[in-house]
Amino acid sequence: MARKISFSGAVNEAMKLAMRKDQNVILLGEDVAGGANVDHLQDDEAWGGVMGVTKGLVQEFGRERVLDTPIAEAGYIGAAVTAAATGLRPIAELMFNDFIGSCLDEVMNQAAKLRYMFGGKAKVPVTIRTMHGAGFRAAAQHSQSLYALFTHIPGLKVVVPSTPADAKGLLLTSIFDDDPVIFFEDKTLYNLKGEVEEGFYTIPFGKADIKREGSDLTIVAIGKQVHTALKAADILKTRGVETEVIDPRTLSPLDEETILSSVSKTGRLIVIDEANPRCSAAADISALVADKGFDYLDGPIKLITAPHCPVPFSPALEDLYLPTPEKVLKAAAEIIGDEAIVTA
Amino acid sequence: MTIAKSTSTPITQEKAKWIFQKMHEIRQFEDKVHEIFSKGVLPGFVHLYAGEEAVAVGICAHLDDKDYITSTHRGHGHCIAKGCDLNGMMSEIYGKATGLCNGKGGSMHIADVEKGMLGANGIVGGGFPLAVGAGLTAKLKKSGAVAVCFFGDGANNHGTFHEGINLAAIWKLPVVFVAENNGYAEATPFEYASSCKNIADRAQAYNIPGEVVDGKDVVAVYEAAERAVARARNGEGPTLIECKTYRNYGHFEGDAQTYKSAEEKQKHLQENDAIAKFRHYILSNQLISEQELLNIEQQVTKAVEEAVHFAEKSPFPSAEDLLKDVYVSY
């Protein structure tokens, strides 16, 4: 039965179900329990992560399976990699994806490559959960969306959910997948509520979700930007444009077929990605369509991304940095060749 | 800190035989790789372990297949000491399909997970967190296994040294950190690059035992490892052992070693050879007859020749192997 819960509640529920199902699932990261060794914090007063996403897990599963780590990402992310290679199924929390600089080797050179370098004789079933996203007034070192960095690396799988229901199903798939998965959680989506089925379910990787069907324009949007796309689609409908909104959900693997098939129907493509534009997922998806779907296109592909600059702190600037429905309308007007789409 | 020497109680005949054979396997294997590399037969580059045999063998003498090791770019010796197949190893170094990693890893990434050998590693300092992870599995699964992290003096200045040892110490994980201090990180002397006199001195900062061992004395290494492995298996946490050693060849094959003096090389290679010293130890304690030692040496020579033959006649991987094993499923 479905009920409305938050994105963070859905992530929490997925971890709880996974840990109940399999003793080998452990959780480690900075303050994922909170207050390790503080005697009076064995109950629900323990933090459960800086955003409370892992709250209640230590209560149910104990401190042997919910491990607070030192602030030493290379140490514990690296440990999670071989804990996975030697028989556990760890969920490691990298608090902010911006901290990857402290442990990129462990992800890029160890987790991603062990299986290939060892001729297929190892598997690394580790899930690295990490927060991303701008709009939280957290500035340049706590707001990036670095999924393209990981999508570039063979051996990793990359998941960027946009709704509570997708977050739960995709996280359960991630945890029980036998390859290393980087699971992105947009911090500004944590309070978003949505219908989520109770109990255990999974959502396959490499299967995009068509969040809205339409015949005139395809928008591929990543993570939180799916909601920007849906808002824009509502407005576009009032101006006579039927928009199809595609959420890839996983960037690696990428569901090329659903994207190409949508563009073959609409002839027009906008990609919304709040990450920086160079070598981005948006650039990658537009290259895919230019390469394999050029004949379908009736006009240029438009990318709506952040500019090539760090995430600024000031709300006045950060609001300029992010994609908006207005920017989408402007791009749609350009492709369709109808100024009235913006001004109507 | 004093350098631990071996005690006067001799080791068992059975252990002595195993140790002697493994040390010979490493030496002859590496001398052979040196020889064939110079002919230009091998792809890429290799870092040879010859000269440091006492460390890998003295430590691994206390391990079995359920125990784990993490290794370094200089990993052939660790592989052999952990029981990896010589044919599969040589084939891997040749880049052949019959290699331990099907030719996908090569010398610097040689691994055999079933033997608990979690891989040589192309990243200096890469092994610390990896050994901690294997130790975490051992502790949570209560398997009784121990994880050994071999690392060089170059790695002891890397940030992962600190993060890894600290984590193993606070979680009391069954990990043994084994420094192979051969005096040089590539061409940079240990004394220049490290602010400590001994790597083992750094153990104090993590509140764990640290000891310096003569890494050319396999019995001393064996005895230090016995203490550290027992401590790990008893749930008392990690130990840091520093073995003072020396490599017979350059950092990589083709290194002219201009940073080493002729006197220094003479001293270590001629007068302080670990295998010659252990041979003398065996004979003076009458553990194994000279004839039997000669037999072992000859068997090893034959096995290494066979490994080269096996590698040379093996096929290279085929085109479809290029995209195989990137993922379990994709």
XYZ file of C-alpha atoms in Angstrom:
674
model
C 0.000 0.000 0.000
C 1.305 3.423 -0.883
C 1.401 6.383 1.509
C 3.020 9.807 1.365
C 6.497 9.992 2.851
C 9.476 12.279 2.334
C 12.479 11.639 0.103
C 14.705 11.269 3.172
C 12.137 8.952 4.758
C 12.186 6.817 1.616
C 15.991 6.604 1.670
C 15.867 5.703 5.354
C 13.236 3.025 4.741
C 15.268 1.452 1.930
C 18.301 1.108 4.196
C 16.179 -0.327 6.994
C 14.635 -2.945 4.691
C 18.027 -3.857 3.223
C 19.591 -4.269 6.654
C 16.705 -6.453 7.800
C 16.979 -8.616 4.704
C 20.730 -9.195 4.761
C 23.087 -9.308 7.750
C 25.953 -8.396 5.425
C 24.535 -4.932 4.822
C 26.309 -2.432 7.059
C 26.291 1.346 7.101
C 29.353 3.458 7.746
C 30.100 7.150 7.578
C 30.506 10.309 9.585
C 27.867 10.459 12.326
C 25.557 8.016 10.535
C 24.704 6.837 14.026
C 25.939 9.902 15.843
C 27.697 10.302 19.137
C 29.578 6.998 19.119
C 30.683 5.936 22.619
C 28.420 8.489 24.308
C 26.571 6.098 26.621
C 23.245 7.909 26.797
C 22.972 8.061 22.972
C 21.998 4.465 22.259
C 18.373 5.426 21.609
C 16.613 7.684 19.131
C 18.414 10.769 20.392
C 21.387 9.760 18.278
C 21.847 12.116 15.341
C 21.383 9.713 12.439
C 23.467 11.817 10.084
C 23.751 15.575 9.717
C 20.371 15.666 7.943
C 18.786 12.877 10.008
C 18.532 10.560 6.981
C 19.973 7.574 8.864
C 18.016 8.218 12.046
C 16.792 5.169 13.923
C 19.101 2.723 12.166
C 21.555 2.408 15.037
C 18.641 1.764 17.378
C 17.491 -1.213 15.350
C 20.780 -2.603 14.073
C 23.322 -1.620 16.734
C 26.695 0.052 16.512
C 28.401 -2.972 14.994
C 26.409 -2.505 11.763
C 25.946 1.260 11.903
C 29.469 2.557 12.235
C 30.408 6.133 12.974
C 33.743 6.860 11.317
C 36.407 9.486 11.866
C 36.359 12.361 9.367
C 38.732 10.418 7.161
C 37.059 9.685 3.840
C 39.985 7.916 2.191
C 40.162 5.589 5.189
C 36.549 4.550 5.482
C 35.504 4.725 1.815
C 38.564 2.605 0.977
C 37.681 0.211 3.795
C 34.145 -0.094 2.427
C 35.577 -1.130 -0.945
C 37.430 -4.176 0.373
C 34.785 -4.932 2.977
C 32.595 -5.357 -0.116
C 35.218 -7.386 -1.979
C 35.574 -9.734 0.991
C 31.925 -10.530 1.657
C 30.016 -7.594 3.165
C 27.561 -5.329 1.356
C 28.428 -1.911 2.780
C 26.564 1.354 2.376
C 29.156 4.086 2.827
C 27.952 7.622 3.271
C 30.066 10.382 1.758
C 28.337 13.272 3.472
C 28.651 15.747 0.597
C 29.736 14.723 -2.912
C 32.085 17.705 -2.772
C 34.253 15.677 -0.350
C 35.187 13.223 -3.116
C 38.471 15.084 -3.379
C 39.497 13.393 -0.147
C 38.813 9.881 -1.404
C 38.745 9.893 -5.196
C 41.505 7.303 -5.416
C 39.489 4.796 -3.404
C 36.513 5.229 -5.736
C 38.216 5.787 -9.089
C 41.259 3.517 -8.856
C 40.140 0.859 -6.381
C 36.348 0.349 -6.346
C 35.872 0.958 -10.066
C 38.809 -1.110 -11.257
C 39.252 -4.130 -8.988
C 36.930 -6.401 -10.937
C 38.417 -5.595 -14.339
C 42.038 -5.613 -13.181
C 41.502 -8.962 -11.445
C 40.057 -10.554 -14.577
C 36.524 -10.758 -13.192
C 37.591 -12.655 -10.052
C 36.350 -10.000 -7.625
C 33.123 -8.128 -7.136
C 32.673 -4.918 -5.191
C 29.059 -4.585 -4.006
C 29.479 -1.231 -2.280
C 26.952 1.614 -2.378
C 28.257 5.118 -1.763
C 25.400 7.447 -0.816
C 26.203 11.106 -1.192
C 24.443 14.474 -1.033
C 24.549 16.880 -3.949
C 22.717 19.893 -5.281
C 22.605 23.661 -5.148
C 19.850 25.877 -3.752
C 20.686 25.229 -0.106
C 22.778 28.378 0.322
C 25.710 26.113 1.118
C 28.177 27.693 -1.357
C 30.875 26.240 -3.567
C 32.182 23.332 -1.451
C 28.833 21.865 -0.353
C 26.557 22.365 -3.375
C 28.047 20.730 -6.449
C 26.459 18.006 -8.556
C 29.402 15.849 -9.524
C 27.651 12.854 -11.074
C 29.353 13.401 -14.451
C 32.709 12.796 -12.774
C 31.631 9.263 -11.838
C 29.672 8.594 -15.031
C 32.958 9.054 -16.872
C 34.566 6.158 -15.014
C 33.922 2.612 -16.276
C 33.199 0.203 -13.438
C 30.935 2.585 -11.516
C 27.158 2.855 -11.718
C 25.566 6.244 -11.101
C 22.063 6.822 -9.755
C 20.336 10.227 -9.464
C 16.730 9.847 -8.273
C 14.177 12.655 -8.355
C 11.252 11.334 -6.302
C 10.786 9.517 -2.993
C 9.424 6.400 -4.723
C 12.337 6.242 -7.157
C 14.829 6.904 -4.353
C 13.580 3.919 -2.357
C 13.425 1.434 -5.218
C 16.714 2.536 -6.755
C 18.542 2.487 -3.415
C 17.396 -1.080 -2.783
C 18.614 -2.020 -6.265
C 21.923 -0.278 -5.522
C 22.510 -2.054 -2.235
C 21.850 -5.509 -3.712
C 23.703 -4.800 -6.957
C 27.078 -6.540 -7.205
C 28.898 -3.526 -8.677
C 29.971 -0.269 -6.994
C 27.152 2.294 -7.126
C 27.305 6.023 -6.439
C 23.858 7.058 -5.227
C 23.130 10.802 -5.335
C 20.636 12.428 -2.980
C 19.706 16.043 -3.626
C 19.678 17.733 -0.224
C 16.953 20.120 -1.340
C 14.670 17.157 -2.135
C 14.879 15.552 1.332
C 11.613 17.163 2.487
C 9.765 16.481 -0.770
C 6.827 14.160 -0.110
C 5.462 11.599 -2.520
C 3.555 8.338 -2.770
C 5.810 5.428 -1.813
C 4.822 1.764 -1.707
C 5.359 -0.003 1.591
C 7.668 -3.012 1.714
C 10.543 -4.157 -0.450
C 10.703 -3.286 -4.144
C 13.431 -2.509 -6.622
C 13.677 -0.395 -9.774
C 16.001 -1.647 -12.507
C 19.052 0.397 -13.543
C 19.193 1.719 -17.091
C 15.436 2.193 -17.341
C 14.419 5.842 -17.712
C 11.039 6.915 -16.400
C 8.744 9.001 -18.582
C 7.417 11.410 -15.969
C 5.031 13.043 -18.445
C 4.087 12.123 -21.997
C 4.023 14.619 -24.841
C 4.390 14.842 -28.607
C 6.013 18.235 -29.354
C 9.143 18.501 -27.224
C 11.367 16.138 -25.218
C 12.977 17.349 -22.010
C 15.538 15.054 -20.410
C 16.107 16.279 -16.862
C 18.435 15.009 -14.162
C 17.590 14.668 -10.485
C 15.829 17.665 -8.968
C 15.611 19.320 -12.394
C 12.876 16.823 -13.295
C 10.641 19.076 -11.174
C 11.793 22.169 -13.086
C 10.921 20.315 -16.293
C 7.470 19.346 -15.017
C 6.719 22.945 -13.986
C 7.825 24.168 -17.409
C 5.719 21.452 -19.089
C 2.622 22.660 -17.231
C 3.152 26.194 -18.571
C 4.039 24.969 -22.059
C 0.772 23.041 -22.222
C -1.163 26.260 -21.729
C 0.711 27.618 -24.738
C -0.063 24.660 -26.927
C 3.153 22.670 -26.509
C 2.897 19.041 -25.331
C 6.124 18.167 -23.522
C 7.541 14.728 -22.777
C 9.650 14.705 -19.601
C 12.190 11.920 -19.289
C 14.016 11.145 -16.066
C 16.994 8.885 -16.870
C 17.226 7.956 -13.135
C 20.584 6.282 -13.752
C 23.339 8.031 -15.714
C 25.418 4.866 -15.819
C 23.963 2.773 -17.293
C 22.002 5.258 -19.428
C 18.731 4.311 -21.109
C 19.646 5.551 -24.592
C 16.684 3.845 -26.191
C 13.982 5.740 -24.299
C 15.668 9.091 -24.983
C 16.171 8.399 -28.700
C 12.684 7.028 -29.122
C 11.179 10.127 -27.510
C 13.203 12.469 -29.737
C 12.188 10.430 -32.797
C 8.595 11.264 -31.846
C 8.974 14.962 -30.866
C 11.920 16.067 -33.033
C 13.051 18.495 -30.321
C 15.304 18.116 -27.276
C 16.108 20.178 -24.202
C 18.378 18.756 -21.500
C 18.211 20.246 -17.999
C 21.165 19.553 -15.732
C 22.108 21.754 -12.789
C 25.754 20.669 -12.948
C 28.404 22.760 -14.688
C 28.187 22.460 -18.466
C 31.616 21.286 -19.688
C 31.905 17.507 -20.074
C 28.596 17.175 -18.265
C 25.747 14.658 -18.346
C 23.835 17.218 -20.405
C 26.650 17.378 -22.944
C 26.796 13.588 -22.968
C 23.065 13.170 -23.621
C 23.086 15.814 -26.356
C 26.077 14.082 -27.972
C 24.148 10.822 -27.875
C 21.221 12.351 -29.730
C 23.438 14.234 -32.193
C 25.307 11.005 -32.911
C 22.482 8.467 -33.054
C 19.392 10.602 -33.546
C 20.475 13.465 -35.798
C 17.857 12.677 -38.420
C 15.058 12.901 -35.859
C 15.863 16.524 -34.975
C 13.860 19.450 -36.299
C 16.011 22.049 -34.576
C 19.072 22.503 -32.383
C 19.435 20.698 -29.053
C 19.268 23.150 -26.130
C 21.135 22.614 -22.862
C 20.005 24.321 -19.692
C 22.766 23.946 -17.149
C 24.587 25.905 -14.509
C 27.150 28.330 -15.937
C 30.869 27.477 -15.918
C 31.406 28.881 -12.425
C 31.386 27.564 -8.852
C 28.134 27.604 -6.848
C 27.888 31.072 -5.270
C 26.762 31.685 -1.702
C 24.575 34.759 -1.979
C 20.914 33.843 -2.622
C 20.808 36.587 -5.220
C 23.549 34.834 -7.196
C 22.637 31.211 -6.477
C 19.156 31.776 -7.893
C 20.781 32.965 -11.118
C 23.037 29.895 -11.159
C 20.244 27.297 -11.203
C 17.967 26.284 -14.087
C 14.412 27.672 -13.875
C 11.152 27.012 -15.739
C 11.594 30.449 -17.359
C 14.918 29.402 -18.856
C 13.189 26.290 -20.215
C 10.425 28.371 -21.832
C 13.016 30.555 -23.501
C 14.836 27.530 -24.916
C 11.566 25.956 -26.079
C 10.614 29.198 -27.866
C 13.964 29.191 -29.651
C 13.700 25.607 -30.880
C 10.073 25.869 -31.887
C 10.614 29.325 -33.357
C 7.705 30.953 -31.559
C 8.468 33.913 -29.297
C 4.919 33.821 -27.984
C 5.826 30.748 -25.912
C 7.822 32.996 -23.568
C 5.619 36.031 -23.541
C 2.099 34.611 -23.688
C 64.000 1.802 19.084
C 66.210 -1.314 18.842
C 66.185 -3.635 15.884
C 64.701 -7.003 16.800
C 66.939 -9.964 15.980
C 65.857 -13.591 15.939
C 65.807 -15.548 19.192
C 67.951 -18.629 19.775
C 65.068 -21.136 19.615
C 65.162 -22.685 16.153
C 62.007 -22.824 14.035
C 60.569 -26.210 13.046
C 62.003 -28.228 10.183
C 58.694 -28.078 8.332
C 58.501 -24.281 8.539
C 62.160 -23.925 7.605
C 61.585 -25.962 4.469
C 58.558 -23.897 3.435
C 60.358 -20.630 4.100
C 63.472 -21.697 2.209
C 61.444 -22.818 -0.780
C 59.312 -19.660 -0.908
C 62.332 -17.359 -0.596
C 63.955 -19.221 -3.450
C 60.822 -19.070 -5.549
C 60.730 -15.290 -5.168
C 64.440 -14.800 -5.867
C 64.554 -17.066 -8.887
C 61.232 -15.784 -10.238
C 62.414 -12.183 -10.008
C 65.864 -12.927 -11.409
C 64.123 -14.605 -14.325
C 61.769 -11.636 -14.876
C 64.833 -9.370 -14.804
C 66.475 -11.534 -17.478
C 63.471 -11.730 -19.814
C 62.540 -8.069 -19.325
C 65.990 -7.068 -20.529
C 65.280 -8.971 -23.755
C 62.278 -6.704 -24.358
C 59.802 -9.582 -24.228
C 57.529 -8.167 -21.487
C 55.011 -5.384 -22.017
C 54.940 -2.380 -19.666
C 57.243 -2.130 -16.687
C 58.045 -4.240 -13.638
C 59.205 -3.559 -10.072
C 61.171 -6.484 -8.671
C 61.057 -7.812 -5.113
C 64.426 -9.625 -5.089
C 66.340 -8.819 -1.907
C 63.225 -8.350 0.231
C 62.181 -12.045 0.337
C 62.528 -12.393 4.100
C 59.714 -9.897 4.674
C 56.934 -11.422 2.562
C 57.877 -14.989 3.502
C 58.443 -14.373 7.214
C 55.050 -12.686 7.504
C 53.022 -15.017 5.257
C 54.384 -18.065 7.098
C 51.683 -17.284 9.682
C 48.821 -16.885 7.215
C 46.542 -19.264 5.352
C 44.097 -18.878 2.452
C 41.382 -17.311 4.610
C 43.733 -14.486 5.618
C 44.108 -11.415 3.424
C 47.032 -9.372 2.201
C 47.175 -6.080 0.356
C 50.276 -5.453 -1.661
C 52.150 -2.800 -3.592
C 53.538 -2.084 -7.043
C 56.399 -4.375 -5.926
C 54.014 -7.257 -5.403
C 55.418 -10.442 -6.958
C 57.016 -11.519 -3.694
C 53.804 -11.093 -1.720
C 51.930 -13.149 -4.318
C 54.377 -16.023 -4.148
C 54.519 -15.979 -0.350
C 50.697 -16.048 -0.226
C 50.655 -19.151 -2.376
C 49.789 -17.818 -5.835
C 50.508 -20.100 -8.774
C 53.817 -19.336 -10.521
C 52.470 -20.221 -13.969
C 49.482 -17.921 -13.550
C 51.730 -15.157 -12.245
C 54.260 -15.343 -15.051
C 51.490 -15.529 -17.600
C 49.895 -12.412 -16.117
C 53.188 -10.541 -16.372
C 53.314 -11.551 -20.047
C 49.743 -10.202 -20.496
C 48.417 -13.628 -21.461
C 44.876 -14.977 -21.168
C 46.012 -17.708 -18.752
C 47.317 -15.126 -16.272
C 45.912 -14.873 -12.752
C 43.880 -11.861 -13.935
C 43.423 -13.071 -17.531
C 46.061 -10.560 -18.596
C 43.922 -7.606 -17.472
C 46.021 -6.538 -14.495
C 49.676 -7.190 -15.277
C 52.583 -6.985 -12.865
C 51.260 -3.984 -10.965
C 47.740 -5.333 -10.364
C 48.381 -9.014 -9.973
C 45.855 -10.582 -7.602
C 44.293 -13.843 -6.494
C 41.286 -13.153 -4.308
C 40.697 -16.855 -3.616
C 44.129 -17.008 -2.010
C 43.358 -13.859 -0.025
C 45.757 -11.848 -2.183
C 43.770 -8.626 -2.692
C 46.048 -7.260 -5.315
C 49.291 -5.544 -6.025
C 48.444 -1.874 -6.314
C 49.592 0.803 -8.693
C 48.766 3.518 -6.190
C 51.364 4.114 -3.469
C 49.484 4.141 -0.157
C 46.462 2.471 -1.746
C 46.644 -0.589 0.475
C 46.044 0.929 3.924
C 42.267 1.472 3.691
C 41.908 -1.737 1.698
C 43.514 -3.829 4.434
C 41.281 -2.088 6.966
C 38.199 -3.114 4.957
C 39.298 -6.750 4.855
C 39.944 -6.552 8.598
C 36.466 -5.108 9.103
C 34.904 -8.041 7.255
C 36.955 -10.476 9.346
C 35.840 -8.816 12.568
C 32.140 -8.493 11.710
C 31.924 -11.997 10.248
C 34.028 -13.368 13.121
C 36.007 -15.421 10.614
C 39.231 -15.335 12.588
C 41.025 -13.983 9.535
C 43.829 -11.442 9.661
C 44.594 -8.787 7.042
C 48.202 -7.833 6.376
C 49.036 -4.553 4.679
C 52.467 -4.571 3.021
C 53.713 -1.100 2.159
C 56.966 0.612 1.304
C 58.783 3.454 3.010
C 57.449 5.784 0.310
C 53.876 5.061 1.412
C 54.516 5.862 5.055
C 54.290 9.579 4.287
C 50.986 9.216 2.465
C 47.767 10.433 4.104
C 46.182 6.984 3.850
C 48.863 5.679 6.254
C 47.356 7.879 8.939
C 43.712 7.302 8.048
C 44.112 3.545 7.689
C 46.125 2.837 10.823
C 44.003 5.152 12.947
C 40.821 3.436 11.768
C 42.221 -0.045 12.408
C 43.348 1.090 15.868
C 40.063 2.666 17.018
C 38.052 -0.313 15.743
C 40.643 -2.832 17.050
C 40.711 -4.608 13.717
C 42.806 -7.722 13.016
C 45.292 -5.948 10.755
C 49.087 -6.117 10.648
C 50.819 -3.208 8.928
C 54.166 -4.287 7.521
C 56.556 -1.584 6.356
C 59.184 -2.720 3.891
C 61.745 -0.008 4.364
C 64.217 -0.556 1.541
C 65.702 2.870 2.044
C 64.407 4.540 -1.105
C 61.054 5.790 -2.374
C 61.947 5.482 -6.048
C 65.200 7.479 -5.862
C 64.406 9.536 -2.756
C 66.140 8.381 0.446
C 63.937 7.491 3.427
C 65.897 9.880 5.664
C 65.048 12.807 3.399
C 61.353 12.078 2.955
C 60.362 10.971 6.450
C 60.530 13.103 9.570
C 60.814 10.012 11.786
C 63.884 7.896 12.455
C 61.901 4.674 12.113
C 58.501 4.095 10.521
C 57.626 1.939 13.528
C 58.100 4.983 15.809
C 54.872 6.305 14.331
C 52.935 3.439 15.972
C 53.125 5.300 19.263
C 50.881 8.012 17.848
C 48.129 5.430 17.319
C 48.620 3.742 20.660
C 49.513 0.426 19.019
C 52.698 -1.683 19.259
C 55.423 -0.881 16.766
C 58.628 -2.768 16.265
C 61.636 -2.559 14.030
C 62.934 -5.826 12.658
C 65.996 -6.792 10.657
C 64.200 -7.423 7.390
C 67.117 -9.453 6.078
C 66.664 -11.972 8.900
C 63.664 -14.115 7.998
C 63.557 -15.718 11.434
C 63.354 -12.309 13.111
C 60.528 -11.315 10.765
C 58.819 -14.663 11.386
C 58.964 -14.120 15.147
C 57.707 -10.538 14.980
C 54.863 -11.652 12.727
C 53.955 -14.399 15.180
C 53.412 -11.797 17.902
C 51.479 -9.409 15.662
C 49.257 -12.059 14.061
C 48.432 -13.574 17.457
C 47.528 -10.141 18.760
C 45.294 -9.533 15.743
C 43.566 -12.921 16.040
C 42.950 -12.309 19.743
C 41.021 -9.143 18.970
C 43.692 -6.876 20.429
C 43.997 -4.768 17.281
C 46.702 -3.817 14.822
C 50.497 -3.817 15.029
C 53.031 -1.934 12.951
C 56.137 -3.897 12.006
C 58.943 -2.164 10.173
C 61.359 -4.405 8.305
C 64.635 -2.761 7.372
C 65.514 -4.231 4.014
C 67.063 -3.506 0.632
C 66.066 -4.176 -2.947
C 68.536 -5.912 -5.208
C 67.289 -4.214 -8.371
C 66.205 -0.668 -9.187
C 62.873 0.931 -8.443
C 61.774 -0.422 -11.818
C 63.641 -2.432 -14.384
C 65.845 -0.065 -16.319
C 66.591 2.120 -13.287
C 70.359 2.752 -13.304
C 70.258 3.293 -9.506
C 72.652 6.222 -9.598
C 71.423 7.167 -6.130
C 73.063 4.077 -4.588
C 76.791 3.837 -3.980
C 78.810 0.813 -5.103
C 79.864 0.158 -1.487
C 76.273 0.196 -0.344
C 75.196 -2.262 -3.022
C 78.159 -4.518 -2.288
C 77.328 -4.530 1.418
C 73.679 -5.464 0.957
C 73.867 -7.787 -2.015
C 77.033 -9.695 -1.126
C 77.311 -9.546 2.643
C 73.747 -9.234 3.841
C 71.771 -11.545 1.601
C 68.639 -12.880 3.313
C 68.672 -16.229 1.554
C 72.364 -16.887 2.205
C 71.829 -15.994 5.854
C 68.844 -18.330 6.183
C 70.749 -21.129 4.456
C 73.489 -20.726 7.028
C 70.881 -20.708 9.822
C 69.344 -23.960 8.554
C 72.682 -25.724 8.266
C 74.060 -24.515 11.574
C 70.871 -25.609 13.357
C 70.919 -28.874 11.365
C 67.311 -28.423 10.297
C 67.687 -29.624 6.696
C 70.594 -31.323 4.951
C 72.629 -29.488 2.347
C 71.606 -32.047 -0.265
C 67.946 -31.406 0.428
C 68.470 -27.652 0.106
C 70.116 -28.217 -3.252
C 67.146 -30.344 -4.298
C 64.748 -27.554 -3.346
C 66.803 -25.015 -5.264
C 66.771 -27.229 -8.342
C 63.027 -27.894 -8.094
C 62.401 -24.160 -7.919
C 64.621 -23.527 -10.947
C 62.571 -26.097 -12.839
C 59.264 -24.575 -11.692
C 60.321 -21.068 -12.776
C 61.487 -22.368 -16.176
C 58.145 -24.143 -16.526
C 56.325 -20.886 -15.645
C 58.134 -19.049 -18.442
C 57.390 -21.887 -20.866
C 53.716 -21.875 -19.803
C 53.456 -18.091 -20.254
C 55.185 -18.085 -23.618
C 53.003 -20.800 -25.105
C 49.781 -19.263 -23.697
C 47.500 -17.212 -25.946
C 46.897 -13.488 -25.580
C 43.368 -12.419 -24.562
C 40.914 -12.157 -27.447
C 39.104 -9.021 -28.643
C 35.921 -9.890 -26.767
C 37.873 -9.819 -23.482
C 38.312 -6.039 -23.850
C 34.802 -5.287 -22.600
C 34.462 -8.283 -20.286
C 34.315 -7.893 -16.485
C 33.976 -4.117 -16.341
C 30.794 -4.882 -14.392
C 29.091 -7.967 -12.975
C 26.041 -6.787 -14.941
C 25.323 -3.604 -16.926
